Short mmCIF file of C-alpha atoms in Angstrom, two decimals:
data_model
loop_
_atom_site.label_atom_id
_atom_site.label_comp_id
_atom_site.label_asym_id
_atom_site.label_seq_id
_atom_site.Cartn_x
_atom_site.Cartn_y
_atom_site.Cartn_z
CA MET A 1 -0.27 -0.17 -0.09
CA ASN A 2 1.44 3.87 -0.95
CA MET A 3 1.39 5.33 2.49
CA SER A 4 3.07 8.72 1.02
CA ILE A 5 1.40 12.33 1.35
CA ARG A 6 2.75 14.91 -0.78
CA PHE A 7 1.92 18.92 -0.87
CA PRO A 8 2.69 19.88 -4.53
CA HIS A 9 2.28 23.09 -4.34
CA LEU A 10 4.86 23.51 -1.37
CA GLY A 11 7.02 20.81 -2.94
CA ILE A 12 6.77 18.57 -0.22
CA ASP A 13 6.42 14.58 -0.75
CA LEU A 14 6.98 12.52 2.07
CA GLY A 15 7.49 8.85 0.88
CA TYR A 16 6.29 7.14 3.90
CA VAL A 17 3.96 8.19 6.47
CA GLY A 18 2.94 5.35 8.60
CA LYS A 19 0.19 4.75 11.22
CA THR A 20 1.16 3.16 13.85
CA VAL A 21 4.53 2.58 15.46
CA SER A 22 6.00 -0.49 17.39
CA VAL A 23 7.36 -0.17 21.00
CA PHE A 24 8.66 -3.32 22.92
CA GLY A 25 6.20 -5.40 20.33
CA PHE A 26 3.27 -3.37 20.71
CA GLU A 27 1.55 -1.80 17.92
CA LEU A 28 0.76 1.61 19.11
CA THR A 29 -1.05 4.50 17.01
CA ILE A 30 0.33 7.43 16.25
CA TYR A 31 -2.69 9.46 16.89
CA GLY A 32 -3.32 7.73 20.26
CA ILE A 33 0.83 8.86 21.05
CA LEU A 34 0.38 12.30 19.71
CA VAL A 35 -3.08 12.69 21.82
CA MET A 36 -1.32 11.79 24.86
CA ALA A 37 1.49 13.94 24.11
CA GLY A 38 -0.87 16.73 23.80
CA MET A 39 -2.65 15.85 27.13
CA LEU A 40 0.38 15.88 28.96
CA LEU A 41 1.38 19.31 27.15
CA GLY A 42 -1.86 20.47 28.41
CA LEU A 43 -1.74 19.42 31.88
CA THR A 44 1.98 21.19 32.06
CA VAL A 45 0.18 24.57 30.93
CA VAL A 46 -2.78 24.11 33.39
CA VAL A 47 0.13 23.16 36.82
CA LEU A 48 2.66 26.80 35.15
CA GLN A 49 -0.65 28.20 34.92
CA ALA A 50 -2.05 27.70 38.55
CA LYS A 51 1.14 27.98 40.28
CA ARG A 52 1.69 31.61 38.07
CA GLN A 53 -1.57 32.60 40.19
CA ASN A 54 -1.20 31.32 43.51
CA GLN A 55 -3.41 28.29 42.65
CA ASP A 56 -3.43 25.19 44.43
CA GLN A 57 -1.85 23.06 42.16
CA ASN A 58 -3.09 19.37 43.63
CA LEU A 59 -6.66 20.46 43.08
CA TYR A 60 -6.22 20.28 39.19
CA LEU A 61 -4.60 16.69 39.28
CA GLU A 62 -7.44 15.53 41.19
CA ALA A 63 -9.88 17.62 38.88
CA LEU A 64 -8.57 15.96 35.93
CA ILE A 65 -9.14 12.32 36.67
CA PRO A 66 -12.45 12.38 36.71
CA GLY A 67 -12.60 14.50 34.20
CA VAL A 68 -10.33 12.82 31.87
CA VAL A 69 -12.51 9.73 32.71
CA PHE A 70 -15.98 11.21 32.25
CA GLY A 71 -14.50 12.45 29.12
CA VAL A 72 -13.19 9.71 26.94
CA ILE A 73 -16.90 7.99 27.95
CA CYS A 74 -18.49 10.73 26.48
CA ALA A 75 -16.22 11.00 23.35
CA ARG A 76 -16.93 7.37 22.21
CA ALA A 77 -20.43 7.51 22.98
CA CYS A 78 -20.80 10.59 20.76
CA TYR A 79 -18.70 9.22 18.19
CA ILE A 80 -20.53 5.49 18.29
CA ALA A 81 -24.22 7.48 17.95
CA LEU A 82 -22.54 9.87 15.09
CA ASN A 83 -21.84 6.48 13.40
CA TRP A 84 -24.64 4.05 15.04
CA LYS A 85 -24.50 1.94 11.54
CA LEU A 86 -20.97 0.90 12.57
CA PHE A 87 -21.37 0.15 15.75
CA ALA A 88 -24.80 -1.09 15.74
CA ASP A 89 -24.80 -4.45 16.23
CA GLU A 90 -22.76 -4.44 19.26
CA PRO A 91 -22.74 -0.86 20.69
CA THR A 92 -21.55 -1.57 24.25
CA ARG A 93 -18.78 -3.50 23.03
CA ALA A 94 -17.71 -0.72 20.98
CA LEU A 95 -17.61 1.69 23.63
CA TRP A 96 -15.10 0.29 25.90
CA ASP A 97 -12.88 -1.34 22.38
CA LEU A 98 -11.19 1.62 22.14
CA ARG A 99 -8.58 -0.27 19.42
CA THR A 100 -11.02 0.31 16.71
CA GLY A 101 -10.14 3.82 17.05
CA GLY A 102 -12.70 7.08 17.03
CA LEU A 103 -13.61 9.91 20.04
CA SER A 104 -15.88 13.05 19.42
CA PHE A 105 -14.40 15.77 20.76
CA TYR A 106 -17.44 17.73 21.28
CA GLY A 107 -18.65 14.60 23.56
CA GLY A 108 -15.62 14.77 25.42
CA PHE A 109 -15.06 18.31 26.07
CA ALA A 110 -19.16 17.80 27.18
CA GLY A 111 -18.06 14.98 29.75
CA GLY A 112 -15.44 17.17 30.60
CA VAL A 113 -17.05 20.18 31.72
CA ILE A 114 -20.05 18.08 33.33
CA ALA A 115 -16.99 16.04 35.59
CA LEU A 116 -15.40 20.00 36.46
CA ALA A 117 -18.95 20.97 37.65
CA VAL A 118 -19.64 17.93 39.98
CA PHE A 119 -16.05 18.73 40.92
CA CYS A 120 -16.25 22.28 42.07
CA LYS A 121 -19.89 21.65 43.60
CA ILE A 122 -18.41 18.78 46.05
CA ARG A 123 -15.29 20.62 47.05
CA LYS A 124 -17.39 24.10 46.69
CA LEU A 125 -14.53 25.71 44.12
CA SER A 126 -14.89 28.21 41.87
CA PHE A 127 -16.16 26.88 38.77
CA GLY A 128 -15.41 29.74 37.04
CA ARG A 129 -11.70 30.03 37.73
CA MET A 130 -10.49 26.44 37.38
CA ALA A 131 -12.46 26.88 34.06
CA ASP A 132 -10.51 29.96 32.97
CA THR A 133 -6.97 28.29 33.51
CA LEU A 134 -7.98 24.96 32.36
CA SER A 135 -9.23 26.41 28.82
CA ILE A 136 -5.33 27.72 27.89
CA GLY A 137 -4.27 24.03 28.80
CA LEU A 138 -7.51 22.51 26.63
CA VAL A 139 -6.08 24.48 23.72
CA SER A 140 -1.99 23.70 23.78
CA SER A 141 -3.08 20.11 24.06
CA GLN A 142 -5.44 20.74 21.07
CA MET A 143 -3.35 22.13 19.27
CA ILE A 144 -0.89 19.03 19.20
CA GLY A 145 -3.27 16.33 19.64
CA THR A 146 -5.09 17.39 16.28
CA TRP A 147 -1.73 16.58 14.18
CA GLY A 148 -2.11 12.77 15.08
CA ASN A 149 -5.34 13.35 11.89
CA PHE A 150 -1.78 13.93 9.55
CA PHE A 151 -0.49 10.12 10.13
CA SER A 152 -4.51 8.48 10.44
CA ARG A 153 -5.37 10.42 7.09
CA GLU A 154 -8.39 11.56 8.82
CA PHE A 155 -10.07 14.90 9.32
CA ILE A 156 -9.72 16.10 5.39
CA GLY A 157 -11.74 18.54 3.68
CA THR A 158 -13.32 18.95 0.55
CA SER A 159 -11.37 18.77 -2.97
CA THR A 160 -8.62 21.80 -3.56
CA ASP A 161 -5.96 23.70 -5.62
CA SER A 162 -5.16 25.80 -2.88
CA ILE A 163 -1.20 26.12 -1.67
CA PHE A 164 -1.70 23.76 1.51
CA ALA A 165 -3.26 21.03 -0.37
CA MET A 166 -2.50 17.74 0.43
CA GLN A 167 -2.35 14.78 -1.99
CA ILE A 168 -3.06 10.90 -0.69
CA PRO A 169 -4.05 8.33 -2.61
CA VAL A 170 -6.95 7.30 -2.12
CA GLU A 171 -6.79 3.69 -1.22
CA THR A 172 -5.34 4.89 2.00
CA VAL A 173 -8.54 6.71 2.65
CA GLY A 174 -11.00 5.91 4.79
CA SER A 175 -14.66 5.26 3.72
CA MET A 176 -16.08 7.17 6.36
CA GLU A 177 -13.50 10.22 4.31
CA LEU A 178 -13.92 9.20 0.54
CA THR A 179 -16.98 11.45 -0.90
CA SER A 180 -17.91 11.30 -4.31
CA GLU A 181 -16.94 14.69 -4.34
CA MET A 182 -13.54 14.05 -4.04
CA GLN A 183 -13.59 10.73 -6.59
CA LYS A 184 -14.76 13.03 -8.91
CA HIS A 185 -11.76 15.33 -8.80
CA LEU A 186 -9.27 12.87 -8.46
CA VAL A 187 -5.45 13.43 -9.64
CA LYS A 188 -3.20 11.25 -11.66
CA ALA A 189 -0.02 10.96 -11.19
CA GLY A 190 1.69 7.53 -12.55
CA ASP A 191 -0.04 4.62 -11.76
CA VAL A 192 -1.67 6.10 -8.50
CA SER A 193 -5.21 8.08 -7.77
CA TRP A 194 -4.62 11.03 -5.66
CA VAL A 195 -7.17 12.83 -4.15
CA GLN A 196 -6.18 16.56 -3.22
CA VAL A 197 -7.61 17.92 -0.14
CA HIS A 198 -7.49 20.73 2.79
CA PRO A 199 -5.30 19.77 5.78
CA LEU A 200 -8.31 20.61 8.14
CA TRP A 201 -5.77 19.01 11.02
CA PHE A 202 -3.33 21.50 9.72
CA TYR A 203 -5.41 24.54 10.07
CA GLU A 204 -7.19 23.68 13.66
CA SER A 205 -3.52 23.55 14.66
CA LEU A 206 -2.97 27.21 13.27
CA TRP A 207 -6.07 28.48 14.73
CA CYS A 208 -5.48 26.84 18.41
CA LEU A 209 -2.37 28.68 18.01
CA LEU A 210 -3.36 31.91 17.60
CA LEU A 211 -6.64 31.03 20.20
CA LEU A 212 -3.74 30.36 22.78
CA VAL A 213 -2.15 33.59 22.45
CA ILE A 214 -5.42 35.53 22.20
CA LEU A 215 -6.45 33.92 25.40
CA LEU A 216 -2.89 34.87 27.58
CA ALA A 217 -3.27 37.86 26.59
CA TYR A 218 -6.76 38.16 28.32
CA THR A 219 -5.49 36.60 30.94
CA LYS A 220 -3.25 39.34 31.87
CA ARG A 221 -6.58 41.27 31.76
CA LYS A 222 -9.26 39.62 32.21
CA LYS A 223 -12.42 41.13 34.37
CA PHE A 224 -14.59 38.32 35.97
CA GLN A 225 -14.06 34.67 36.96
CA GLY A 226 -15.00 32.32 33.41
CA GLU A 227 -14.09 35.52 31.14
CA ILE A 228 -11.13 33.24 29.82
CA PHE A 229 -13.30 30.54 29.23
CA MET A 230 -16.10 31.66 27.29
CA ARG A 231 -13.55 33.26 25.29
CA TYR A 232 -12.24 30.16 24.84
CA LEU A 233 -15.41 28.66 23.90
CA ALA A 234 -16.22 31.54 22.02
CA GLY A 235 -13.22 31.20 19.67
CA TYR A 236 -12.88 27.61 19.27
CA ALA A 237 -16.87 27.23 17.39
CA LEU A 238 -15.69 30.55 15.05
CA GLY A 239 -12.49 28.67 13.47
CA ASN A 240 -14.73 25.08 13.74
CA ALA A 241 -17.10 26.81 12.16
CA GLY A 242 -14.95 27.49 9.42
CA ILE A 243 -13.21 24.66 9.51
CA GLU A 244 -16.84 22.55 8.93
CA TRP A 245 -17.67 25.04 6.01
CA LEU A 246 -14.69 22.87 4.33
CA ARG A 247 -15.24 19.84 5.96
CA SER A 248 -16.14 16.23 3.61
CA GLY A 249 -18.74 14.46 4.40
CA ARG A 250 -20.28 16.85 6.40
CA PRO A 251 -24.63 16.49 6.72
CA TYR A 252 -26.37 19.42 5.59
CA ILE A 253 -29.94 21.16 7.03
CA PRO A 254 -32.88 19.61 4.31
CA GLY A 255 -33.59 21.33 1.69
CA THR A 256 -30.39 23.44 2.16
CA HIS A 257 -26.68 23.51 1.17
CA LEU A 258 -26.15 24.69 4.62
CA PRO A 259 -24.25 21.89 7.14
CA VAL A 260 -25.79 21.39 10.67
CA LEU A 261 -23.18 22.37 12.83
CA ILE A 262 -22.68 26.15 11.34
CA PRO A 263 -25.58 27.04 12.96
CA ILE A 264 -24.86 26.26 15.88
CA LEU A 265 -21.19 27.42 16.19
CA LEU A 266 -21.82 30.07 15.02
CA GLY A 267 -24.44 30.30 17.24
CA ILE A 268 -21.88 29.13 20.59
CA PHE A 269 -19.74 32.04 19.24
CA VAL A 270 -22.63 34.79 19.55
CA ILE A 271 -23.90 33.86 22.65
CA PHE A 272 -20.77 33.80 24.77
CA SER A 273 -19.34 36.62 22.59
CA ILE A 274 -21.89 38.99 23.82
CA VAL A 275 -22.31 37.69 27.85
CA ALA A 276 -18.32 37.80 28.06
CA THR A 277 -17.86 41.37 26.89
CA VAL A 278 -21.50 42.87 28.67
CA ARG A 279 -19.84 41.28 32.05
CA ARG A 280 -16.33 42.49 31.12
CA ILE A 281 -18.38 45.99 30.58
CA LEU A 282 -19.97 45.84 34.08
CA SER A 283 -17.11 44.39 35.53
CA LYS A 284 -15.39 47.30 34.46
CA LYS A 285 -18.48 49.90 35.84
CA ARG A 286 -18.60 48.40 39.27
CA GLU A 287 -14.72 48.65 39.54
CA LYS A 288 -14.60 52.29 38.52
CA PHE A 289 -17.63 52.68 41.39
CA GLN A 290 -15.62 50.76 43.95
CA LYS A 291 -12.83 52.81 43.23
CA ARG A 292 -14.78 55.97 43.48
CA ARG A 293 -16.53 55.19 46.32
CA MET A 294 -12.62 54.43 48.08
CA GLU A 295 -11.41 58.16 46.83
CA GLU A 296 -14.27 59.54 48.43
CA ARG A 297 -14.02 57.67 51.89
CA TYR A 298 -10.48 57.99 51.93
CA ALA A 299 -10.83 61.78 50.90
CA SER A 300 -13.49 61.91 53.65
CA GLU A 301 -11.04 60.20 56.20
CA GLU A 302 -8.36 62.85 55.13
CA LYS A 303 -10.75 65.28 56.07
CA SER A 304 -11.26 64.11 59.23
CA SER A 305 -7.91 63.62 60.11
CA HIS A 306 -6.51 67.17 58.90
CA GLY A 307 -9.74 68.51 61.26
CA TYR A 308 -8.48 66.71 64.37
CA GLN A 309 -4.90 67.66 63.61
CA ASN A 310 -6.57 71.62 63.92
CA MET A 311 -7.73 70.74 67.29
CA GLN A 312 -4.69 70.01 68.50
CA SER A 313 -2.96 73.14 66.70
CA PHE A 314 -5.67 75.17 68.47
CA GLU A 315 -5.00 73.21 72.23
CA ASP A 316 -1.32 74.30 71.65
CA VAL A 317 -2.31 77.80 71.29
CA SER A 318 -3.18 78.19 74.51
CA ASP A 319 0.34 78.14 75.62
CA GLU A 320 -0.10 81.65 74.07
CA PHE A 321 -2.68 82.56 75.79
CA ARG A 322 -0.78 81.57 79.53
CA GLY A 323 1.81 83.61 78.39
CA ILE A 324 -0.29 86.42 77.71
CA PHE A 325 -2.49 86.19 81.34
CA SER A 326 0.88 86.01 83.05
CA GLU A 327 2.01 88.82 81.85
CA THR A 328 -0.80 90.35 82.60
CA GLY A 329 -0.46 89.35 86.22
CA GLU A 330 3.21 90.58 86.13
CA SER A 331 1.98 94.23 85.06
CA THR A 332 -0.85 94.22 88.15
CA SER A 333 1.26 93.58 90.52
CA GLU A 334 3.76 96.56 89.35
CA THR A 335 1.03 99.14 89.83
CA GLU A 336 -0.01 98.14 93.10
CA PRO A 337 2.78 99.53 94.57
CA ASP A 338 2.16 103.32 93.41
CA ILE A 339 -1.30 103.12 95.13
CA THR A 340 0.08 102.24 97.99
CA GLU A 341 2.93 105.11 97.76
CA LYS A 342 0.13 107.79 96.97
CA SER A 343 -2.31 106.08 100.15
CA ASP A 344 1.30 107.86 102.00
CA GLU A 345 1.01 111.20 100.87
CA LEU A 346 -2.80 112.00 102.00
CA PRO A 347 -2.61 114.54 104.76
CA LYS A 348 -2.32 113.01 108.46
CA PRO A 349 -5.36 112.95 110.72
CA ILE A 350 -6.10 116.50 112.61
CA SER A 351 -4.90 114.12 116.27
CA ASP A 352 -1.64 113.15 114.99
CA SER A 353 -1.06 117.45 114.12
CA GLY A 354 -0.72 118.09 118.44
CA GLN A 355 -3.68 120.45 118.67
CA THR A 356 -6.77 119.74 121.04
CA GLU A 357 -10.14 120.24 119.97
CA ASP A 358 -10.54 123.70 121.76
CA GLU A 359 -7.64 125.00 119.95
CA ILE A 360 -8.86 124.51 116.69
CA LYS A 361 -12.58 125.99 117.63
#
């Protein structure tokens, strides 16, 4: 089987791209290895983010255990539900037999969110705060994990002749991925027929990288708990709406040429963008109001302390009054001898003159 992959407009020709690798005699899919590598990267990012924000890293490790387990179960169940014809004979066995492959991101995401909400409820933690930190790790994980589709020849788009067009031998494309539209646009090269399609896994990886940068920028100036989570939902939904438009084999709304998921994804983008923006505006106004109240309180306290200081300085003036009163007392004591002297100059009584009353008469 021809296992080569080519990018003709970029001049890249990979002669052999295997789907599995042998490790100690066990065949492991490269898709699974990259998914695990993405999960480890995401876990590392979450721990670093929690440490940088002075959060308890152990809480996130505890939350990831039920989140991953329940998320994988829901991802597998959702994949089986979407491809019921392939698993209708033994659905219960297919749920636990992951060797056949197939996980739905939407199912896994929903299961992880439910598990996190229950965990936060039990432990009485802030769901918004934990979801913000986990969103950074999740988008980092997706950025790496989606490259697994390159090796499994999955998550490819419609036929194209763009600069990123990817050519895959038609025999290596899964029956679920190969559409009648691809078969009409096969490219012949010698004895090999190639499908030339959009590499949607590459588009998603680039979008996740851009989204990661945006979320990190918002993290430094977020206004409420849960804002980063809402921005992630809105951003990922917008990017996936564009990718879904290019996806092959997508189901359409009856009577239209509009894929079913696009209105849903655009609705998620609009709803969470509006909610996040409104809450951000209200949080800013609340901050301004609280800041103004604090400034008024500070001004009132400063005014009160200033009045108290004036009262203290007024009390200090009493020393001056004491000085004035002391000077007045001294001047009073100085004038008293003058009065005594004047009284000494008054005429002496007649009896003192030595004349009798008869003489006077």
